[in-house]
CSV table of C-alpha atoms and ligand atoms in Angstrom, one decimal:
chain,number,residue,atom,x,y,z
R,1,MET,CA,94.2,148.7,93.9
R,2,THR,CA,92.4,145.5,93.1
R,3,SER,CA,93.6,143.2,90.4
R,4,THR,CA,91.6,140.7,88.5
R,5,PRO,CA,92.6,137.3,89.6
R,6,ASP,CA,94.2,135.4,86.7
R,7,VAL,CA,93.2,131.9,85.8
R,8,SER,CA,95.8,130.2,87.9
R,9,GLU,CA,94.7,132.2,90.9
R,10,SER,CA,91.0,131.2,90.6
R,11,ALA,CA,92.1,127.6,90.1
R,12,GLN,CA,94.1,128.1,93.3
R,13,ASP,CA,91.1,129.5,95.1
R,14,GLU,CA,89.0,126.6,94.0
R,15,GLN,CA,91.7,124.3,95.3
R,16,ASP,CA,91.8,126.1,98.6
R,17,GLN,CA,88.1,125.5,99.0
R,18,GLN,CA,88.5,121.8,98.7
R,19,PRO,CA,88.8,120.2,102.2
R,20,ASP,CA,92.2,119.0,103.1
R,21,PRO,CA,92.0,115.3,102.4
R,22,ILE,CA,92.6,114.6,106.0
R,23,ASP,CA,89.7,116.9,107.0
R,24,GLU,CA,87.2,115.4,104.5
R,25,PRO,CA,84.4,113.4,106.2
R,26,THR,CA,85.5,109.8,105.5
R,27,ALA,CA,84.2,106.3,105.9
R,28,ILE,CA,86.8,103.6,106.2
R,29,ILE,CA,85.2,100.3,105.1
R,30,LEU,CA,87.3,97.5,106.5
R,31,TYR,CA,86.6,94.3,104.6
R,32,GLY,CA,87.8,91.4,106.7
R,33,GLY,CA,87.1,93.6,109.8
R,34,THR,CA,87.2,90.7,112.3
R,35,GLY,CA,90.1,88.9,110.5
R,36,ASP,CA,93.6,88.3,111.7
R,37,LEU,CA,95.3,91.1,109.7
R,38,ALA,CA,92.7,93.6,110.9
R,39,LYS,CA,93.3,92.5,114.4
R,40,ARG,CA,97.1,92.6,114.5
R,41,MET,CA,97.8,95.5,112.2
R,42,VAL,CA,94.9,97.6,110.8
R,43,LEU,CA,92.7,98.2,113.8
R,44,PRO,CA,95.5,99.2,116.2
R,45,ALA,CA,96.9,101.5,113.4
R,46,ILE,CA,93.5,103.2,112.9
R,47,TYR,CA,93.1,103.7,116.7
R,48,GLU,CA,96.6,105.1,117.0
R,49,LEU,CA,95.7,107.6,114.3
R,50,TYR,CA,92.6,108.5,116.3
R,51,THR,CA,94.5,109.1,119.5
R,52,ARG,CA,97.0,111.2,117.7
R,53,GLY,CA,94.2,113.4,116.3
R,54,LEU,CA,95.1,112.2,112.7
R,55,LEU,CA,91.8,110.8,111.6
R,56,PRO,CA,89.3,113.1,109.9
R,57,LYS,CA,87.2,114.9,112.6
R,58,GLN,CA,84.1,113.3,111.0
R,59,PHE,CA,84.7,109.6,110.3
R,60,ARG,CA,83.1,106.2,110.3
R,61,LEU,CA,84.9,102.9,110.6
R,62,ILE,CA,82.7,100.3,109.1
R,63,GLY,CA,83.8,96.7,109.6
R,64,ASN,CA,82.6,94.2,107.0
R,65,GLY,CA,82.4,90.5,107.1
R,66,ARG,CA,80.2,87.5,106.5
R,67,GLY,CA,79.1,87.1,110.1
R,68,ASP,CA,76.3,89.0,111.7
R,69,VAL,CA,78.1,91.1,114.2
R,70,SER,CA,76.3,93.9,116.0
R,71,HIS,CA,77.8,97.4,116.1
R,72,GLU,CA,78.3,97.0,119.8
R,73,ASN,CA,80.1,93.6,119.4
R,74,PHE,CA,82.4,95.0,116.8
R,75,GLN,CA,83.2,98.0,119.1
R,76,GLN,CA,84.0,95.5,121.9
R,77,HIS,CA,86.0,93.4,119.5
R,78,ILE,CA,88.3,96.4,118.7
R,79,HIS,CA,88.6,97.2,122.4
R,80,ASP,CA,89.8,93.6,123.0
R,81,VAL,CA,92.1,93.7,120.1
R,82,LEU,CA,93.7,96.9,121.4
R,83,THR,CA,94.1,95.4,124.8
R,84,GLU,CA,95.8,92.3,123.3
R,85,PHE,CA,97.9,93.8,120.5
R,86,ALA,CA,98.5,97.4,121.5
R,87,ASP,CA,98.1,99.4,124.6
R,88,ALA,CA,94.8,99.1,126.5
R,89,PRO,CA,92.9,102.1,125.5
R,90,ASP,CA,91.8,105.0,127.8
R,91,GLU,CA,88.2,104.1,128.5
R,92,GLU,CA,86.8,107.6,128.0
R,93,GLN,CA,88.7,108.2,124.8
R,94,TYR,CA,87.7,104.8,123.5
R,95,ALA,CA,84.0,105.4,124.2
R,96,GLU,CA,84.2,108.6,122.0
R,97,PHE,CA,86.0,106.6,119.2
R,98,ALA,CA,83.5,103.8,119.4
R,99,LYS,CA,80.6,106.1,118.6
R,100,ASN,CA,82.0,106.2,115.1
R,101,VAL,CA,82.4,102.4,114.7
R,102,LYS,CA,79.8,100.3,112.9
R,103,PHE,CA,79.6,96.8,111.5
R,104,ALA,CA,78.0,95.8,108.2
R,105,GLY,CA,77.4,92.0,108.2
R,106,GLY,CA,76.2,89.6,105.6
R,107,GLY,CA,79.3,89.8,103.4
R,108,PHE,CA,79.6,92.0,100.3
R,109,ARG,CA,79.0,90.6,96.9
R,110,GLU,CA,77.8,91.8,93.5
R,111,ASP,CA,74.5,89.9,93.9
R,112,ASN,CA,74.2,90.5,97.6
R,113,PRO,CA,75.7,93.5,99.3
R,114,GLY,CA,74.7,92.3,102.8
R,115,SER,CA,73.9,95.4,105.0
R,116,LEU,CA,76.9,97.5,103.8
R,117,LEU,CA,74.9,99.8,101.5
R,118,ASP,CA,72.5,100.6,104.4
R,119,VAL,CA,75.3,101.3,106.8
R,120,ILE,CA,77.0,103.6,104.2
R,121,LYS,CA,73.7,105.4,103.6
R,122,GLU,CA,73.4,106.0,107.3
R,123,ALA,CA,76.9,107.4,107.4
R,124,GLU,CA,76.0,109.7,104.4
R,125,ASP,CA,72.9,110.9,106.2
R,126,GLU,CA,75.0,111.8,109.2
R,127,LEU,CA,78.2,113.1,107.6
R,128,GLY,CA,77.0,114.4,104.2
R,129,THR,CA,76.6,112.7,100.8
R,130,ASP,CA,80.1,113.7,99.8
R,131,VAL,CA,81.7,111.4,102.4
R,132,ALA,CA,84.9,110.0,101.0
R,133,LEU,CA,85.1,106.2,101.1
R,134,ILE,CA,88.2,104.1,101.7
R,135,HIS,CA,87.8,100.5,100.7
R,136,TYR,CA,90.4,98.7,102.8
R,137,MET,CA,90.8,95.1,101.6
R,138,ALA,CA,92.1,93.3,104.7
R,139,ILE,CA,90.9,90.0,103.1
R,140,PRO,CA,92.6,86.9,101.7
R,141,PRO,CA,94.0,87.7,98.2
R,142,GLN,CA,91.5,85.2,96.7
R,143,ALA,CA,88.7,87.5,97.7
R,144,PHE,CA,90.1,90.7,96.1
R,145,GLU,CA,88.4,90.0,92.8
R,146,ALA,CA,84.8,89.4,94.2
R,147,THR,CA,85.0,92.4,96.5
R,148,THR,CA,86.4,94.7,93.8
R,149,LYS,CA,83.6,93.6,91.4
R,150,ALA,CA,81.1,94.3,94.2
R,151,VAL,CA,82.4,97.8,94.7
R,152,LYS,CA,81.8,98.4,91.0
R,153,ALA,CA,78.4,96.8,90.9
R,154,HIS,CA,77.2,98.9,93.8
R,155,ASP,CA,78.7,102.1,92.4
R,156,LEU,CA,81.0,102.8,95.3
R,157,ALA,CA,84.2,103.8,93.5
R,158,LYS,CA,83.4,107.5,93.2
R,159,ASN,CA,85.3,109.8,95.7
R,160,ALA,CA,86.9,106.6,96.9
R,161,LYS,CA,90.3,105.1,97.5
R,162,ALA,CA,91.1,101.4,97.6
R,163,VAL,CA,93.8,99.7,99.7
R,164,TYR,CA,95.0,96.3,98.7
R,165,GLU,CA,97.0,94.0,100.9
R,166,LYS,CA,99.5,91.6,99.5
R,167,PRO,CA,100.1,89.4,97.6
R,168,TYR,CA,98.6,91.4,94.8
R,169,GLY,CA,98.7,88.6,92.3
R,170,GLU,CA,100.5,85.3,92.5
R,171,SER,CA,102.1,85.2,89.0
R,172,LEU,CA,102.5,87.6,86.2
R,173,GLN,CA,99.3,86.4,84.7
R,174,SER,CA,97.1,86.6,87.8
R,175,PHE,CA,98.7,90.0,88.6
R,176,HIS,CA,97.6,91.3,85.2
R,177,GLU,CA,94.1,89.9,85.6
R,178,LEU,CA,93.7,91.5,89.0
R,179,ASP,CA,95.2,94.8,88.0
R,180,ASP,CA,93.1,95.0,84.9
R,181,LEU,CA,90.0,94.4,87.0
R,182,VAL,CA,91.1,97.0,89.5
R,183,HIS,CA,91.7,99.5,86.8
R,184,SER,CA,88.3,98.9,85.4
R,185,VAL,CA,86.9,100.1,88.7
R,186,PHE,CA,89.5,102.6,90.0
R,187,GLU,CA,91.9,105.1,88.4
R,188,GLU,CA,95.5,104.2,89.4
R,189,GLU,CA,95.6,107.3,91.6
R,190,GLN,CA,92.9,105.8,93.7
R,191,VAL,CA,94.8,102.5,94.3
R,192,TYR,CA,97.1,102.0,97.3
R,193,ARG,CA,98.9,98.6,97.2
R,194,ILE,CA,100.3,98.3,100.7
R,195,ASP,CA,103.7,96.8,101.5
R,196,HIS,CA,104.3,97.7,105.1
R,197,PHE,CA,108.1,97.2,104.9
R,198,LEU,CA,108.1,100.4,102.9
R,199,GLY,CA,106.6,102.2,105.9
R,200,LYS,CA,109.3,101.2,108.3
R,201,GLU,CA,111.5,104.1,109.5
R,202,ALA,CA,114.8,102.2,108.8
R,203,THR,CA,113.7,101.3,105.3
R,204,GLN,CA,113.1,104.9,104.5
R,205,ASN,CA,116.5,105.6,105.8
R,206,LEU,CA,118.1,103.4,103.2
R,207,TYR,CA,117.9,106.2,100.7
R,208,LEU,CA,117.7,109.2,103.0
R,209,THR,CA,121.0,108.5,104.7
R,210,ARG,CA,122.6,107.6,101.4
R,211,PHE,CA,121.6,110.9,99.7
R,212,ALA,CA,122.4,113.0,102.7
R,213,ASN,CA,125.7,111.6,103.8
R,214,ARG,CA,128.8,111.3,101.6
R,215,LEU,CA,130.0,108.7,104.1
R,216,PHE,CA,127.3,106.4,102.8
R,217,GLY,CA,126.5,107.8,99.4
R,218,ASP,CA,130.0,107.5,97.9
R,219,VAL,CA,130.3,103.8,98.7
R,220,TRP,CA,126.8,102.9,97.4
R,221,CYS,CA,128.0,101.0,94.3
R,222,ARG,CA,129.9,98.0,93.0
R,223,ASP,CA,133.3,99.7,93.5
R,224,SER,CA,132.9,99.5,97.2
R,225,ILE,CA,130.2,97.0,98.0
R,226,ALA,CA,131.0,93.3,97.9
R,227,GLN,CA,127.4,92.1,98.6
R,228,VAL,CA,124.1,93.1,100.0
R,229,GLN,CA,122.2,90.9,102.4
R,230,ILE,CA,118.5,91.3,103.1
R,231,ASP,CA,117.9,88.9,105.9
R,232,VAL,CA,114.5,88.4,107.6
R,233,PRO,CA,114.6,85.2,109.7
R,234,GLU,CA,111.6,84.7,112.0
R,235,THR,CA,111.1,82.4,115.0
R,236,LEU,CA,107.3,82.4,114.7
R,237,ASP,CA,105.3,79.6,113.2
R,238,VAL,CA,102.2,79.9,111.1
R,239,SER,CA,99.7,77.8,113.0
R,240,ASP,CA,97.3,80.7,113.6
R,241,ARG,CA,96.9,81.4,109.9
R,242,ALA,CA,97.6,78.1,108.3
R,243,ASP,CA,95.0,78.5,105.5
R,244,PHE,CA,96.5,81.8,104.3
R,245,TYR,CA,100.0,80.6,104.6
R,246,ASP,CA,99.7,77.2,103.0
R,247,ALA,CA,98.1,78.9,99.9
R,248,THR,CA,100.7,81.6,99.8
R,249,GLY,CA,104.2,80.4,101.0
R,250,ALA,CA,107.3,82.3,101.8
R,251,MET,CA,108.0,83.5,98.3
R,252,LEU,CA,104.7,85.3,97.8
R,253,ASP,CA,104.3,86.3,101.4
R,254,MET,CA,107.8,87.8,101.8
R,255,LEU,CA,110.2,87.5,98.8
R,256,VAL,CA,108.4,88.9,95.8
R,257,THR,CA,106.8,91.4,98.1
R,258,HIS,CA,108.7,92.8,101.1
R,259,LEU,CA,112.2,91.7,100.2
R,260,PHE,CA,112.0,92.8,96.6
R,261,GLN,CA,110.8,96.2,97.6
R,262,VAL,CA,113.6,96.6,100.2
R,263,ALA,CA,116.1,95.4,97.5
R,264,ALA,CA,114.7,98.2,95.3
R,265,GLU,CA,115.2,100.7,98.1
R,266,VAL,CA,118.8,99.8,98.2
R,267,ALA,CA,119.4,99.5,94.5
R,268,LEU,CA,117.5,102.6,93.2
R,269,GLU,CA,119.3,105.3,91.2
R,270,PRO,CA,119.3,108.8,92.7
R,271,PRO,CA,116.0,110.4,91.8
R,272,ILE,CA,116.1,113.9,90.3
R,273,SER,CA,114.6,115.3,93.5
R,274,MET,CA,113.2,114.0,96.8
R,275,ALA,CA,109.7,114.7,95.6
R,276,ASP,CA,107.3,111.8,96.4
R,277,GLU,CA,106.7,110.8,92.8
R,278,ASP,CA,110.4,111.0,91.9
R,279,VAL,CA,111.4,108.7,94.8
R,280,GLN,CA,108.6,106.3,94.0
R,281,ASN,CA,109.6,106.2,90.3
R,282,ALA,CA,113.2,105.5,91.2
R,283,ARG,CA,112.3,102.7,93.5
R,284,GLU,CA,109.8,101.1,91.2
R,285,SER,CA,111.8,101.4,88.0
R,286,VAL,CA,114.9,99.7,89.3
R,287,ILE,CA,112.8,96.5,89.8
R,288,ALA,CA,112.7,96.3,86.0
R,289,ALA,CA,116.5,95.7,86.2
R,290,PHE,CA,116.1,92.7,88.5
R,291,ARG,CA,117.4,89.7,86.5
R,292,PRO,CA,114.8,86.9,86.5
R,293,LEU,CA,115.7,84.6,89.4
R,294,SER,CA,117.7,81.6,88.4
R,295,PRO,CA,116.2,78.5,90.2
R,296,ASP,CA,119.7,77.2,90.8
R,297,GLU,CA,120.4,80.3,92.9
R,298,VAL,CA,117.3,79.8,95.0
R,299,VAL,CA,116.9,77.5,98.1
R,300,LEU,CA,113.5,76.5,99.4
R,301,GLY,CA,112.8,74.9,102.7
R,302,GLN,CA,110.0,73.7,105.0
R,303,TYR,CA,110.3,73.3,108.7
R,304,ARG,CA,109.8,69.8,110.0
R,305,SER,CA,106.8,70.3,112.1
R,306,TYR,CA,105.0,72.4,109.5
R,307,THR,CA,102.7,69.6,108.2
R,308,ASP,CA,101.7,68.8,111.8
R,309,ILE,CA,99.7,72.1,111.8
R,310,GLU,CA,96.0,71.5,111.7
R,311,GLY,CA,94.7,72.3,108.2
R,312,VAL,CA,98.1,71.8,106.5
R,313,PRO,CA,98.0,68.7,104.2
R,314,ASP,CA,100.7,66.0,105.0
R,315,ASP,CA,102.1,66.3,101.5
R,316,SER,CA,102.1,70.1,101.4
R,317,GLN,CA,104.9,71.5,99.2
R,318,THR,CA,104.5,75.0,100.5
R,319,GLU,CA,107.9,76.6,101.3
R,320,THR,CA,108.3,78.2,104.7
R,321,PHE,CA,111.8,79.3,103.9
R,322,VAL,CA,113.5,80.9,100.9
R,323,ALA,CA,117.0,82.2,100.2
R,324,ALA,CA,117.8,83.7,96.8
R,325,ARG,CA,120.7,85.3,95.0
R,326,LEU,CA,119.3,88.2,93.1
R,327,TRP,CA,121.2,90.2,90.5
R,328,VAL,CA,120.4,93.8,89.6
R,329,ASP,CA,121.4,94.6,86.1
R,330,THR,CA,122.4,98.2,86.3
R,331,ASP,CA,125.8,99.6,85.9
R,332,ARG,CA,125.9,100.5,89.6
R,333,TRP,CA,125.4,96.9,90.7
R,334,GLN,CA,127.0,94.7,88.1
R,335,GLY,CA,128.6,91.7,89.8
R,336,VAL,CA,127.2,92.5,93.3
R,337,PRO,CA,124.9,89.7,94.6
R,338,PHE,CA,121.8,90.7,96.6
R,339,LEU,CA,121.3,87.8,99.0
R,340,LEU,CA,117.7,87.6,100.2
R,341,ARG,CA,116.6,85.2,102.9
R,342,THR,CA,113.5,84.7,105.1
R,343,GLY,CA,111.8,81.9,106.8
R,344,LYS,CA,109.6,80.8,109.6
R,345,MET,CA,110.6,78.8,112.7
R,346,LEU,CA,114.2,79.8,112.4
R,347,ALA,CA,116.8,80.3,115.1
R,348,THR,CA,116.1,84.0,115.7
R,349,SER,CA,113.9,86.9,114.5
R,350,ALA,CA,115.6,89.8,112.8
R,351,GLN,CA,115.1,92.2,109.8
R,352,ARG,CA,118.5,93.4,108.6
R,353,VAL,CA,119.8,94.9,105.5
R,354,SER,CA,123.6,94.7,105.4
R,355,LEU,CA,125.9,96.3,102.9
R,356,ILE,CA,129.1,94.4,103.2
R,357,LEU,CA,132.0,96.6,102.0
R,358,LYS,CA,135.1,95.6,100.2
R,359,PRO,CA,138.3,96.3,102.2
R,360,ALA,CA,139.7,99.9,101.7
R,361,ASP,CA,142.6,100.3,99.3
R,362,GLY,CA,145.9,99.9,101.1
R,363,PRO,CA,147.9,97.4,103.1
R,364,LEU,CA,145.0,95.8,105.0
R,365,LYS,CA,143.8,93.3,102.4
R,366,HIS,CA,141.6,91.1,104.6
R,367,VAL,CA,139.0,92.6,106.8
R,368,PRO,CA,136.2,90.4,108.3
R,369,ALA,CA,132.9,91.0,106.5
R,370,ASN,CA,131.1,91.7,109.8
R,371,ALA,CA,133.6,94.4,110.7
R,372,ASN,CA,133.3,96.4,107.4
R,373,ALA,CA,129.6,96.8,106.9
R,374,ILE,CA,126.7,99.2,107.2
R,375,VAL,CA,123.6,97.5,108.6
R,376,PHE,CA,120.1,98.8,108.7
R,377,ASP,CA,118.0,97.1,111.3
R,378,LEU,CA,114.4,97.3,110.1
R,379,LYS,CA,112.7,95.8,113.2
R,380,GLY,CA,110.7,97.9,115.6
R,381,ASN,CA,111.8,101.5,115.7
R,382,GLY,CA,114.8,100.7,113.6
R,383,ALA,CA,118.5,101.3,113.9
R,384,ILE,CA,121.6,101.9,111.8
R,385,ASP,CA,124.8,100.1,112.7
R,386,VAL,CA,128.2,100.9,111.4
R,387,GLN,CA,130.4,97.8,111.8
R,388,LEU,CA,134.0,98.7,111.8
R,389,THR,CA,137.5,97.3,112.0
R,390,VAL,CA,139.4,99.5,114.5
R,391,LYS,CA,142.7,99.1,116.4
R,392,LYS,CA,142.5,97.0,119.4
R,393,PRO,CA,143.6,99.2,122.3
R,394,GLY,CA,147.0,98.2,123.4
R,395,PRO,CA,150.6,98.5,122.4
R,396,ASP,CA,150.4,96.7,119.0
R,397,ALA,CA,148.5,97.6,115.9
R,398,VAL,CA,146.1,94.7,116.0
R,399,PRO,CA,142.8,95.1,114.2
R,400,ALA,CA,139.6,94.3,116.1
R,401,ALA,CA,135.9,94.2,115.1
R,402,SER,CA,133.6,96.8,116.7
R,403,ALA,CA,130.3,98.5,116.0
R,404,THR,CA,128.4,101.6,116.7
R,405,SER,CA,124.6,101.8,116.6
R,406,LEU,CA,122.2,104.6,116.1
R,407,MET,CA,118.7,103.9,117.4
R,408,LEU,CA,116.3,105.8,115.2
R,409,GLN,CA,113.8,106.4,118.0
R,410,ASN,CA,116.5,108.6,119.7
R,411,VAL,CA,116.6,110.9,116.7
R,412,ALA,CA,113.2,112.5,117.4
R,413,GLU,CA,109.9,111.7,119.1
R,414,GLY,CA,106.8,110.8,117.2
R,415,ALA,CA,107.7,107.7,115.2
R,416,MET,CA,104.7,105.8,114.0
R,417,ALA,CA,104.3,102.1,113.4
R,418,PRO,CA,104.5,101.3,109.7
R,419,TYR,CA,100.7,100.6,109.3
R,420,THR,CA,99.9,103.8,111.1
R,421,SER,CA,102.1,105.8,108.9
R,422,LEU,CA,100.9,104.2,105.7
R,423,ILE,CA,97.2,104.5,106.5
R,424,HIS,CA,97.9,108.1,107.3
R,425,ASP,CA,99.4,108.4,103.8
R,426,VAL,CA,96.2,106.9,102.4
R,427,LEU,CA,94.1,109.5,104.1
R,428,SER,CA,96.3,112.3,103.0
R,429,GLY,CA,96.7,111.0,99.4
R,430,ASN,CA,100.4,110.3,99.5
R,431,ARG,CA,101.2,107.3,97.3
R,432,MET,CA,105.0,107.4,97.5
R,433,LEU,CA,105.4,104.4,99.8
R,434,PHE,CA,102.9,102.2,97.9
R,435,THR,CA,103.8,99.9,95.0
R,436,SER,CA,102.9,100.8,91.5
R,437,SER,CA,101.5,98.6,88.7
R,438,ALA,CA,104.7,98.9,86.7
R,439,GLY,CA,106.9,98.0,89.7
R,440,LEU,CA,104.8,94.9,90.5
R,441,GLN,CA,104.8,93.8,86.9
R,442,SER,CA,108.6,93.8,87.0
R,443,ALA,CA,108.6,92.0,90.3
R,444,PHE,CA,106.5,89.2,88.9
R,445,GLU,CA,108.6,89.0,85.8
R,446,ALA,CA,111.7,88.5,88.0
R,447,PHE,CA,109.8,85.9,90.0
R,448,GLN,CA,108.3,84.0,87.0
R,449,PRO,CA,111.1,81.3,86.7
R,450,MET,CA,110.1,80.1,90.2
R,451,LEU,CA,106.7,79.1,88.8
R,452,THR,CA,108.1,76.7,86.2
R,453,ASP,CA,109.2,73.1,86.5
R,454,ALA,CA,112.7,74.3,87.3
R,455,ARG,CA,111.5,75.4,90.8
R,456,PRO,CA,113.9,73.8,93.3
R,457,LYS,CA,112.6,71.0,95.5
R,458,ILE,CA,111.8,71.8,99.1
R,459,GLU,CA,114.4,70.8,101.7
R,460,LEU,CA,113.2,70.0,105.2
R,461,TYR,CA,114.9,71.9,108.1
R,462,ASP,CA,114.8,71.5,111.8
R,463,ASP,CA,112.5,73.8,113.8
R,464,GLY,CA,114.7,76.5,115.4
R,465,SER,CA,117.6,76.0,113.0
R,466,TRP,CA,119.0,78.4,110.3
R,467,GLY,CA,117.3,76.6,107.5
R,468,PRO,CA,118.8,74.4,104.8
R,469,GLN,CA,122.6,74.3,104.5
R,470,ALA,CA,122.4,75.2,100.8
R,471,ALA,CA,121.4,78.7,101.8
R,472,GLU,CA,124.7,79.2,103.4
R,473,ASP,CA,126.4,78.2,100.1
R,474,LEU,CA,124.7,81.1,98.3
R,475,THR,CA,126.8,83.6,100.2
R,476,ASN,CA,130.1,82.7,98.4
R,477,GLY,CA,131.7,81.7,101.7
R,478,VAL,CA,130.9,85.0,103.5
R,479,GLY,CA,128.1,83.5,105.5
R,480,TRP,CA,124.9,85.3,106.6
R,481,LEU,CA,126.2,88.2,108.7
R,482,ILE,CA,123.8,87.7,111.6
R,483,GLU,CA,124.9,84.1,112.2
R,484,HIS,CA,128.6,84.7,112.2
R,485,LYS,CA,130.0,86.6,115.1
R,486,VAL,CA,133.3,86.6,113.1
R,487,SER,CA,132.9,85.9,109.5
R,488,PRO,CA,135.6,84.8,107.1
R,489,SER,CA,137.4,87.8,105.5
R,490,ILE,CA,136.5,88.8,102.0
R,491,GLY,CA,138.6,90.8,99.6
U,1,BG6,C1,103.7,90.0,106.9
U,1,BG6,C2,103.9,88.6,106.6
U,1,BG6,O1,103.4,90.8,105.8
U,1,BG6,O2,105.0,90.5,107.5
U,1,BG6,C3,104.3,87.8,107.8
U,1,BG6,O3,102.6,88.1,106.1
U,1,BG6,C4,105.5,88.4,108.4
U,1,BG6,O4,104.5,86.4,107.4
U,1,BG6,C5,105.3,89.8,108.7
U,1,BG6,O5,105.7,87.7,109.6
U,1,BG6,C6,106.6,90.5,109.2
U,1,BG6,O6,106.4,91.8,109.4
U,1,BG6,P1,106.6,92.6,110.7
U,1,BG6,O7,107.6,93.7,110.3
U,1,BG6,O8,105.3,93.3,111.0
U,1,BG6,O9,107.1,91.7,111.8
């Protein structure tokens, strides 16, 4: 017996005929194709997707830039980049990949598209006119506006997605201006604002382990947590990208972007389900509860040799260090400080989120902060450490600090680098790990006091140190966990 398909079935049929987004012939246009970000992050990620068989079968990678680079030179450039920043590619496999790689020089502007339109036309001739476009803006934020306008002027927003790097705006006002422009060209669903900290395995574990394990989930609130530390010290300097850095500074480069997003991953309320939109909404909506930063709870620093870098003015007031005490005004987090810190040229490199617990009820009133904490290590493949107070083996009941560590790479094979995983999400149309307009608006609202005259003065710190002493004082005597092998007890 045959039945007449109902409306929903025919709609389903239609859907089934659409190519899976990942199978759709696609051209990735990489603006800033020969730049630093493309070199370190984007090109190695795209090639990793290729070697894993996760790029569409029919694809083009089109580098764009002002210079006049030949297709062959760009192909060689990517080969060099992979050799320097990833694993040297297998020659045979790379030769196949390179056949899909083109370069469109001469820049890309409203009044002068350079050679990009011709190269896209060529791709359409070869792959079909319905080729999907991904506009990947690996360019300095100052260039977002002109490139977005050029996409509109040359009618390239149809069947397209746009990926924006950070910072997406520098203040509430410039965020709105950019976002309004972007929304005049693309629908929100086409826009992917990338924050690669959200693509890290350990960051995603901040909520997954919490919702899966009572051991974590039940303590995830002010009753049990004394303070949260989000600590990203870095030993590296910024001499190889002085122009970008001096115009950006640590607050825009790291605080209002990566660290705020990670704070939101910690602070979010349980979503009604683990569906992508629900988790994204939960993360983005808690940012609206971030209390605007109080400048007297923020410490800014600059490492001493910063102004020796070529291109940095002697009187630069750009901060290379920031530490801030952030408050999240939800019932769950009343009274719990979120301490955020990051800086360049510091004593060590680490990326750690520490939930420092209050001592358990009972006779042991004082337990060292670093022996009563859950620590998520975001670096590399990620790890989760449970830092505990246990009995020191021996005849007496003497407490001792100890820790156990779960390396996430040991859980299962197949972990991808954050950029690889996020670009894969762009291809497949999954926006869960990207920031939303509403979330970024809230982030800039919380950041706004730092753009007023009340912004704290920059304190100089020694290269290779832990930054200004005042940052230590923000921790209410607990100290930054990573610096203190044995921290003072808190209760
Ligand atoms: C980038 C910042 O977004 O993140 C850099 O611009 C920072 O200043 C980098 O060093 C750290 O990220 P990761 O995880 O790739 O080391």
